[in-house]
Amino acid sequence: MNGPMVAFACLAGLTLYSAWRVATAPQVTHAALFLAATFAGVAGLFFLLQADFLAAVQLLLYAGAVMTVVIFAIMLSEMREVESDARGWRSLLLSPRLGIVPLVGGVGLAAILLSAYHRAAPSWPLSPLPAAPDSTRFIAHALFHAYALPFEVASVLLLAAMIGAIILTRTEGGAKG
Amino acid sequence: MNIYLAALLKVVGVLAFVLGNAFILIWAERKISGYMQRRYGPLRVGGPAGLLQSAADILKLMAKEDFVPGGADLWLWWLAPAVALVPAVLVYLVLPIGRSFVLQNLSIGLVFFASVTSFTLIGIFMAGWGSNNKYSLLGAMRAGAQLFSYEIPLILSTIGVVMLTGSLTLQRIVAAQANVWFVVPQIVGFLVFYVASLAELNRTPFDLAEAESELIAGYFTEYSGIRWAMFAVAEYSNLFTTSALAVTLFLGGWRPLPLLAFIPGWVWFVLKTYVLVFVGIWIRWTLPRVRIDQLMDLGWKFLFPVSVANVLVTALVLAVR
Amino acid sequence: MAGGKDATPDATGRGAAAGGNSVPMARPADSGSAGPTVAAGGQDAAVAPELPTPELETLRQVIARRLSHLEPDGATVGLPAFRVVRERLLETARQWRDAPEIGLEYLSCLSGVDYRDHIDVVYHVFSVAHPGRGAVLKVAAQKTGTAGPWLPSVTAVWPGAEWHEREVFDLLGVRFTDHPDLRRILLPEGFSGGYPLRRDFSDERVQRERKVRQR
Amino acid sequence: MEAQGGAPAVVERDGRRLMKINMGPQHPSTHGVLRLIVTLDGEVVVGVEPDIGFLHRNFEKIVEGWSYPGIVPFSDRNDYLGAITNEVAVCLAIERLAQIEVPPRAVYLRVLFCELQRILSHILFYGTFGLDLGAFSPFMYAFREREWGYTLMEKATGARMLYAYNRIGGLRNDLPDEWFADLEKFLVFMERQAWPEYMGLLIENEIFRERTIGVGKLTPEQAIAWGASGPVLRSTGVAWDLRKAAPYLGYERFEFDVPVGKNGDTYDSAMVRMLEIKESIRIIRQVLKMLPDGPVLARVRPNLRPRAGEYYSRVESPRGEVGVYLVSDGSARPYRLKWRAPSFCHLQLVPAMGGGGKVADLIAAVGSLDVIMGEVDR
């Protein structure tokens, strides 16, 4: 058990726990904040992998910008308390908190991931790589040279999605407010 | 030396600096505002200039009751000051204080700074939501809109510097200012950065999130005692670090003025930072507060286009050269 | 108060001790003619009816000529004063505001005065366009009747009367019909102790014993 | 969010969910204990309802049991920033009914003190209005002159805020010559240094102009209909000043202008007050030139019994028209005394001024009315 392992365990625990709570938190604001914690945990994992640019971007875009948007979406939308009528067997089976189906699904997924990791593990280098001198430069190179076309296509796709969202949510007879 | 011990030392050192700095800044703000308002400011505690006023304040705040409002969202309420304080402490990691004096010379120093400070919003939102107070909620929403809007011109205004340097590493940015400080070629960027950073810091004229004449104290209306102090410490720490970043990016960092090179770099760094802090205090005690829609207009309709134009002009100049 | 409530009918302590004169002075019946009753101070009892400026004198004549249903009121010093019956209050107010040679569009003050058997509501009205003009309009709200004293609201003529009327309602208990929002204004919403500015008001609430810390 | 104070926290109107919020009675910018029940749609004020009465102390009832000389000091407490004008208003009513001739020197000194009081009140308005808009320093600068002015008042009257300086029939005491020299120094400082500083610090500031111009607009018709007076009415362009319209205390003898605004917004109302400071200085200068010698207090019997009758005296206080409706039945105590407070009428305008704007505009609108809750609630 060395330092990075401890850090990894903490970050992984934080990420997994808050991801679980995103789904199970009874209040939507709590869910949003757990989502932020998840993002932060993932950013920490990126740091551990010495992908510091990715980590920073993860924090900046997801924990910063996306979270702001999520919070605003929560505040601006018409929130109504929804009383869950799922009691009894339905909640036993399906409720994210104590449901059997999500539990089984989660455990199964974890098992699959772990077995996959075990199969693939030997091919992964376990000794630390020499730190990339400037990971930003590599990412930039990859994005703007090797994968320039997919990058641009993706951005066009996102633009189309954004315009589509605006059109879909526009109210009839001009936007009000 | 053991790296864990080194890390521990760094953390303790930063924390000590943050506290000491807040100590000095709070005293300085009270003293400066006092002189600007034709009064004396603190006088009694700790000698003729009230030097220990902050210590007395902290003692008082620690002795106060840790009041929790009824109906508060306990976890959010408890964690919010800590969440607001963490980014304020983390950013010290990358500040180039002297020629070879930086805690961690990250290659992405600038992005790290921006990303960590963007986390402050979460703390503010937690405080505003967790307090179960409508004024706090309004303050938190204002803070959210404000931080989000001004983050963009803030980051865009630094891009000109990055383009001139070709690096995100703060130490390299300082190194690139050997001949001329970037405030000269990037004067627009500097001004946009300073205005936007005042807005990010929630200081007058942009202190809408805690506008006391409208929202009492905004998101920390309900906080008292040591939790309130944590917000205050975070605020003053942010004031220092943002000014320090402005110094690093535009005012030559630890580089001395000509002929005064015998004074060590870190003194210059701190000195320049304090000058900017002073300007911030000066502005705070001079100007009235803008309104929320005027704030948004300034951010989106003025600072944002200006910073984009600054990036484009810089790129053009670089391409032509 | 040693004598109790029925010994001194007015609970503020005025009355016999205050100079032997607690007679209400301007009843609707004798308003215009005799003016107030004798003052015990030994001073000149008659109120000089003359007005300080010719413009006010003209205004008095104009009002008296045009609105013959108004009775002149003699108690007021310095301004032309008239008394109107409740039924014609709104009409009169409108005429005072709209008739160009009267033109009193500025309601300065609306007060209620309790005269035991009735409550006078007094309107002090002035003109901004013609600064020299001003007049007083009085109307009596009788306390008889099951509904208690009531008057039509003049908020339709002078919107600024809204809070003034609420205050008169709050402190004197005059109900204003057609008032947009007739609620208590100064006293707490649930106040049930009566109407404090009435002459017969006495604070019926249980006085809490004052606790003095003993040394 | 939980409901607070019994009112539902969230109300629905036209399918939108609105938030109800209590601004006051304890809030930094409600100038005392004013409670505004504000309905918000986000930052936009949908409805405002002022709720008053927290400072109600039954002034009008209490004075019915008091002798006339006792009323004068008590009237100070109504508009505690315009204490002298309150005293003058109530003295004028009593003196008129009791047919007391006030010595000329006292009349001139009353004018002087009314104007000095107006200057001090407007200075404080300047400071608090700056506070409402988030500028703290102008407040301290305002207090520099205010302290000086209050010291002057203290030297003259013995008290700093609630003077009890007017007596029925004149003033309590005459003033020594040094006092007038001090006053002259104060006026010179106000004119040469303080006034330009005020303008530069706040009024001419770009943010201040952005925040106030076009905010809380009133039309002249609205202002007259709702009984506005003083700077609030004058800011809409109506040159209505009781000192000109219905001169009392011989104001017709003095030469001064009535500053008026154009738009009826909060900027104009602040500007009108700033200009009035200058006019008041002008009047005081004229008083100092014209001040006659002689006694300052007429002989009045302590157990004063004015003749029966009623009189409505009106005085232009710093905030507007203070009216005292005095009904006397000839006894030693007033039969009825009604206090017409300008702030009371002005508060009715809050929904018209603050509705539809942002929260910050509402604060600016309430601040520009310069309400004193002491005279609203009486």
Short mmCIF file of C-alpha atoms in Angstrom, two decimals, chain A:
data_model
loop_
_atom_site.label_atom_id
_atom_site.label_comp_id
_atom_site.label_asym_id
_atom_site.label_seq_id
_atom_site.Cartn_x
_atom_site.Cartn_y
_atom_site.Cartn_z
CA MET A 1 0.00 0.00 0.00
CA ASN A 2 1.82 3.10 -1.14
CA GLY A 3 0.75 6.71 -1.35
CA PRO A 4 -0.81 6.69 -4.81
CA MET A 5 -2.75 3.54 -3.90
CA VAL A 6 -4.21 5.25 -0.83
CA ALA A 7 -5.06 8.28 -2.89
CA PHE A 8 -6.61 6.08 -5.56
CA ALA A 9 -8.69 4.24 -2.98
CA CYS A 10 -9.96 7.48 -1.51
CA LEU A 11 -10.77 9.04 -4.86
CA ALA A 12 -12.37 5.90 -6.21
CA GLY A 13 -14.43 5.59 -3.06
CA LEU A 14 -15.52 9.22 -3.32
CA THR A 15 -16.39 8.83 -6.99
CA LEU A 16 -18.35 5.63 -6.54
CA TYR A 17 -20.16 6.69 -3.41
CA SER A 18 -21.21 10.03 -4.81
CA ALA A 19 -22.20 8.45 -8.12
CA TRP A 20 -24.43 6.09 -6.15
CA ARG A 21 -25.87 8.99 -4.20
CA VAL A 22 -26.57 10.95 -7.38
CA ALA A 23 -29.10 8.29 -8.19
CA THR A 24 -30.42 7.78 -4.68
CA ALA A 25 -30.43 11.26 -3.16
CA PRO A 26 -33.99 12.23 -2.34
CA GLN A 27 -33.44 15.89 -3.14
CA VAL A 28 -32.48 16.98 -6.60
CA THR A 29 -30.11 19.64 -5.26
CA HIS A 30 -28.28 16.99 -3.27
CA ALA A 31 -28.06 14.87 -6.37
CA ALA A 32 -26.54 17.79 -8.25
CA LEU A 33 -23.96 18.37 -5.54
CA PHE A 34 -23.07 14.68 -5.46
CA LEU A 35 -22.64 14.91 -9.20
CA ALA A 36 -20.11 17.69 -8.57
CA ALA A 37 -18.32 15.44 -6.10
CA THR A 38 -18.24 12.68 -8.68
CA PHE A 39 -16.69 15.02 -11.20
CA ALA A 40 -14.14 16.14 -8.66
CA GLY A 41 -13.27 12.53 -7.87
CA VAL A 42 -12.80 11.74 -11.53
CA ALA A 43 -10.60 14.80 -11.87
CA GLY A 44 -8.53 13.52 -8.99
CA LEU A 45 -8.15 10.18 -10.75
CA PHE A 46 -6.95 12.01 -13.84
CA PHE A 47 -4.37 13.75 -11.71
CA LEU A 48 -3.20 10.41 -10.38
CA LEU A 49 -2.78 9.24 -13.96
CA GLN A 50 -0.70 12.35 -14.58
CA ALA A 51 -3.20 13.57 -17.13
CA ASP A 52 -3.19 16.92 -15.48
CA PHE A 53 -4.63 18.87 -18.37
CA LEU A 54 -7.58 16.51 -18.56
CA ALA A 55 -8.01 16.81 -14.82
CA ALA A 56 -8.05 20.57 -14.94
CA VAL A 57 -10.46 20.60 -17.84
CA GLN A 58 -12.63 18.09 -16.04
CA LEU A 59 -12.81 20.40 -13.08
CA LEU A 60 -13.25 23.55 -15.11
CA LEU A 61 -15.88 22.27 -17.50
CA TYR A 62 -17.73 19.66 -15.50
CA ALA A 63 -17.43 20.70 -11.88
CA GLY A 64 -17.49 24.37 -12.82
CA ALA A 65 -19.52 25.06 -15.93
CA VAL A 66 -21.74 22.02 -16.22
CA MET A 67 -22.58 22.16 -12.54
CA THR A 68 -23.58 25.80 -12.85
CA VAL A 69 -25.87 24.92 -15.71
CA VAL A 70 -27.33 22.02 -13.75
CA ILE A 71 -27.94 24.21 -10.72
CA PHE A 72 -29.57 26.87 -12.84
CA ALA A 73 -31.68 24.27 -14.57
CA ILE A 74 -32.87 23.07 -11.18
CA MET A 75 -33.60 26.56 -9.95
CA LEU A 76 -35.31 27.79 -13.07
CA SER A 77 -37.44 24.77 -13.74
CA GLU A 78 -40.75 24.25 -12.06
CA MET A 79 -39.91 21.96 -9.24
CA ARG A 80 -42.70 20.00 -7.71
CA GLU A 81 -42.39 17.48 -4.98
CA VAL A 82 -43.24 14.12 -6.42
CA GLU A 83 -44.58 11.73 -3.88
CA SER A 84 -43.42 8.35 -4.89
CA ASP A 85 -46.31 5.96 -4.86
CA ALA A 86 -43.96 3.06 -5.30
CA ARG A 87 -44.16 1.21 -2.01
CA GLY A 88 -44.12 -2.43 -1.19
CA TRP A 89 -42.72 -4.81 -3.75
CA ARG A 90 -42.13 -2.17 -6.39
CA SER A 91 -39.83 -0.18 -4.18
CA LEU A 92 -38.22 -3.39 -3.01
CA LEU A 93 -37.41 -4.29 -6.56
CA LEU A 94 -36.80 -1.01 -8.29
CA SER A 95 -36.08 1.79 -5.85
CA PRO A 96 -32.51 2.92 -6.32
CA ARG A 97 -32.01 3.05 -2.60
CA LEU A 98 -32.91 -0.46 -1.54
CA GLY A 99 -34.13 -2.04 -4.72
CA ILE A 100 -32.94 -5.51 -5.64
CA VAL A 101 -32.68 -4.92 -9.35
CA PRO A 102 -30.31 -1.95 -9.14
CA LEU A 103 -28.26 -3.76 -6.52
CA VAL A 104 -27.91 -6.87 -8.61
CA GLY A 105 -27.18 -4.78 -11.68
CA GLY A 106 -24.54 -2.76 -9.89
CA VAL A 107 -22.81 -5.76 -8.41
CA GLY A 108 -22.92 -7.53 -11.76
CA LEU A 109 -21.43 -4.55 -13.52
CA ALA A 110 -18.67 -4.31 -10.97
CA ALA A 111 -17.92 -8.01 -11.36
CA ILE A 112 -17.71 -7.72 -15.13
CA LEU A 113 -15.41 -4.72 -14.87
CA LEU A 114 -13.16 -6.43 -12.36
CA SER A 115 -12.85 -9.60 -14.42
CA ALA A 116 -12.10 -7.54 -17.48
CA TYR A 117 -9.47 -5.69 -15.51
CA HIS A 118 -7.94 -8.98 -14.42
CA ARG A 119 -7.74 -10.26 -17.94
CA ALA A 120 -6.27 -7.07 -19.27
CA ALA A 121 -4.14 -6.17 -16.31
CA PRO A 122 -0.91 -7.87 -17.31
CA SER A 123 -0.64 -5.84 -20.46
CA TRP A 124 -0.90 -2.57 -18.58
CA PRO A 125 2.36 -1.05 -17.42
CA LEU A 126 2.29 -0.89 -13.67
CA SER A 127 5.46 1.08 -13.26
CA PRO A 128 4.98 4.83 -13.44
CA LEU A 129 5.60 6.36 -16.80
CA PRO A 130 7.94 9.28 -17.05
CA ALA A 131 5.74 12.32 -16.69
CA ALA A 132 4.76 13.87 -19.95
CA PRO A 133 6.70 17.11 -20.21
CA ASP A 134 3.74 19.01 -21.58
CA SER A 135 0.61 16.97 -21.92
CA THR A 136 -1.28 19.99 -23.21
CA ARG A 137 0.87 20.06 -26.30
CA PHE A 138 0.17 16.38 -27.00
CA ILE A 139 -3.53 16.84 -26.62
CA ALA A 140 -3.50 19.87 -28.84
CA HIS A 141 -1.51 17.99 -31.43
CA ALA A 142 -3.88 15.07 -31.32
CA LEU A 143 -6.96 17.26 -31.55
CA PHE A 144 -5.86 19.66 -34.22
CA HIS A 145 -3.69 17.38 -36.37
CA ALA A 146 -4.42 13.70 -36.10
CA TYR A 147 -8.11 13.94 -35.24
CA ALA A 148 -8.95 17.36 -36.59
CA LEU A 149 -11.80 16.12 -38.75
CA PRO A 150 -13.62 14.10 -36.06
CA PHE A 151 -13.14 17.01 -33.70
CA GLU A 152 -14.78 19.43 -36.09
CA VAL A 153 -17.56 16.97 -36.89
CA ALA A 154 -18.23 16.56 -33.19
CA SER A 155 -18.41 20.29 -32.70
CA VAL A 156 -20.85 20.63 -35.61
CA LEU A 157 -22.92 17.88 -34.05
CA LEU A 158 -22.95 19.70 -30.72
CA LEU A 159 -23.95 22.92 -32.41
CA ALA A 160 -26.80 21.15 -34.15
CA ALA A 161 -27.88 19.65 -30.84
CA MET A 162 -27.81 23.07 -29.20
CA ILE A 163 -29.90 24.69 -31.92
CA GLY A 164 -32.26 21.76 -31.79
CA ALA A 165 -32.65 22.16 -28.05
CA ILE A 166 -33.43 25.84 -28.44
CA ILE A 167 -36.05 25.13 -31.10
CA LEU A 168 -37.60 22.33 -29.09
CA THR A 169 -37.93 24.36 -25.91
CA ARG A 170 -39.13 27.55 -27.52
CA THR A 171 -42.65 28.39 -26.48
CA GLU A 172 -45.26 29.21 -29.03
CA GLY A 173 -45.72 32.85 -29.91
CA GLY A 174 -42.26 34.03 -29.05
CA ALA A 175 -40.12 33.39 -26.03
CA LYS A 176 -41.24 34.97 -22.83
CA GLY A 177 -38.70 35.39 -20.08
#
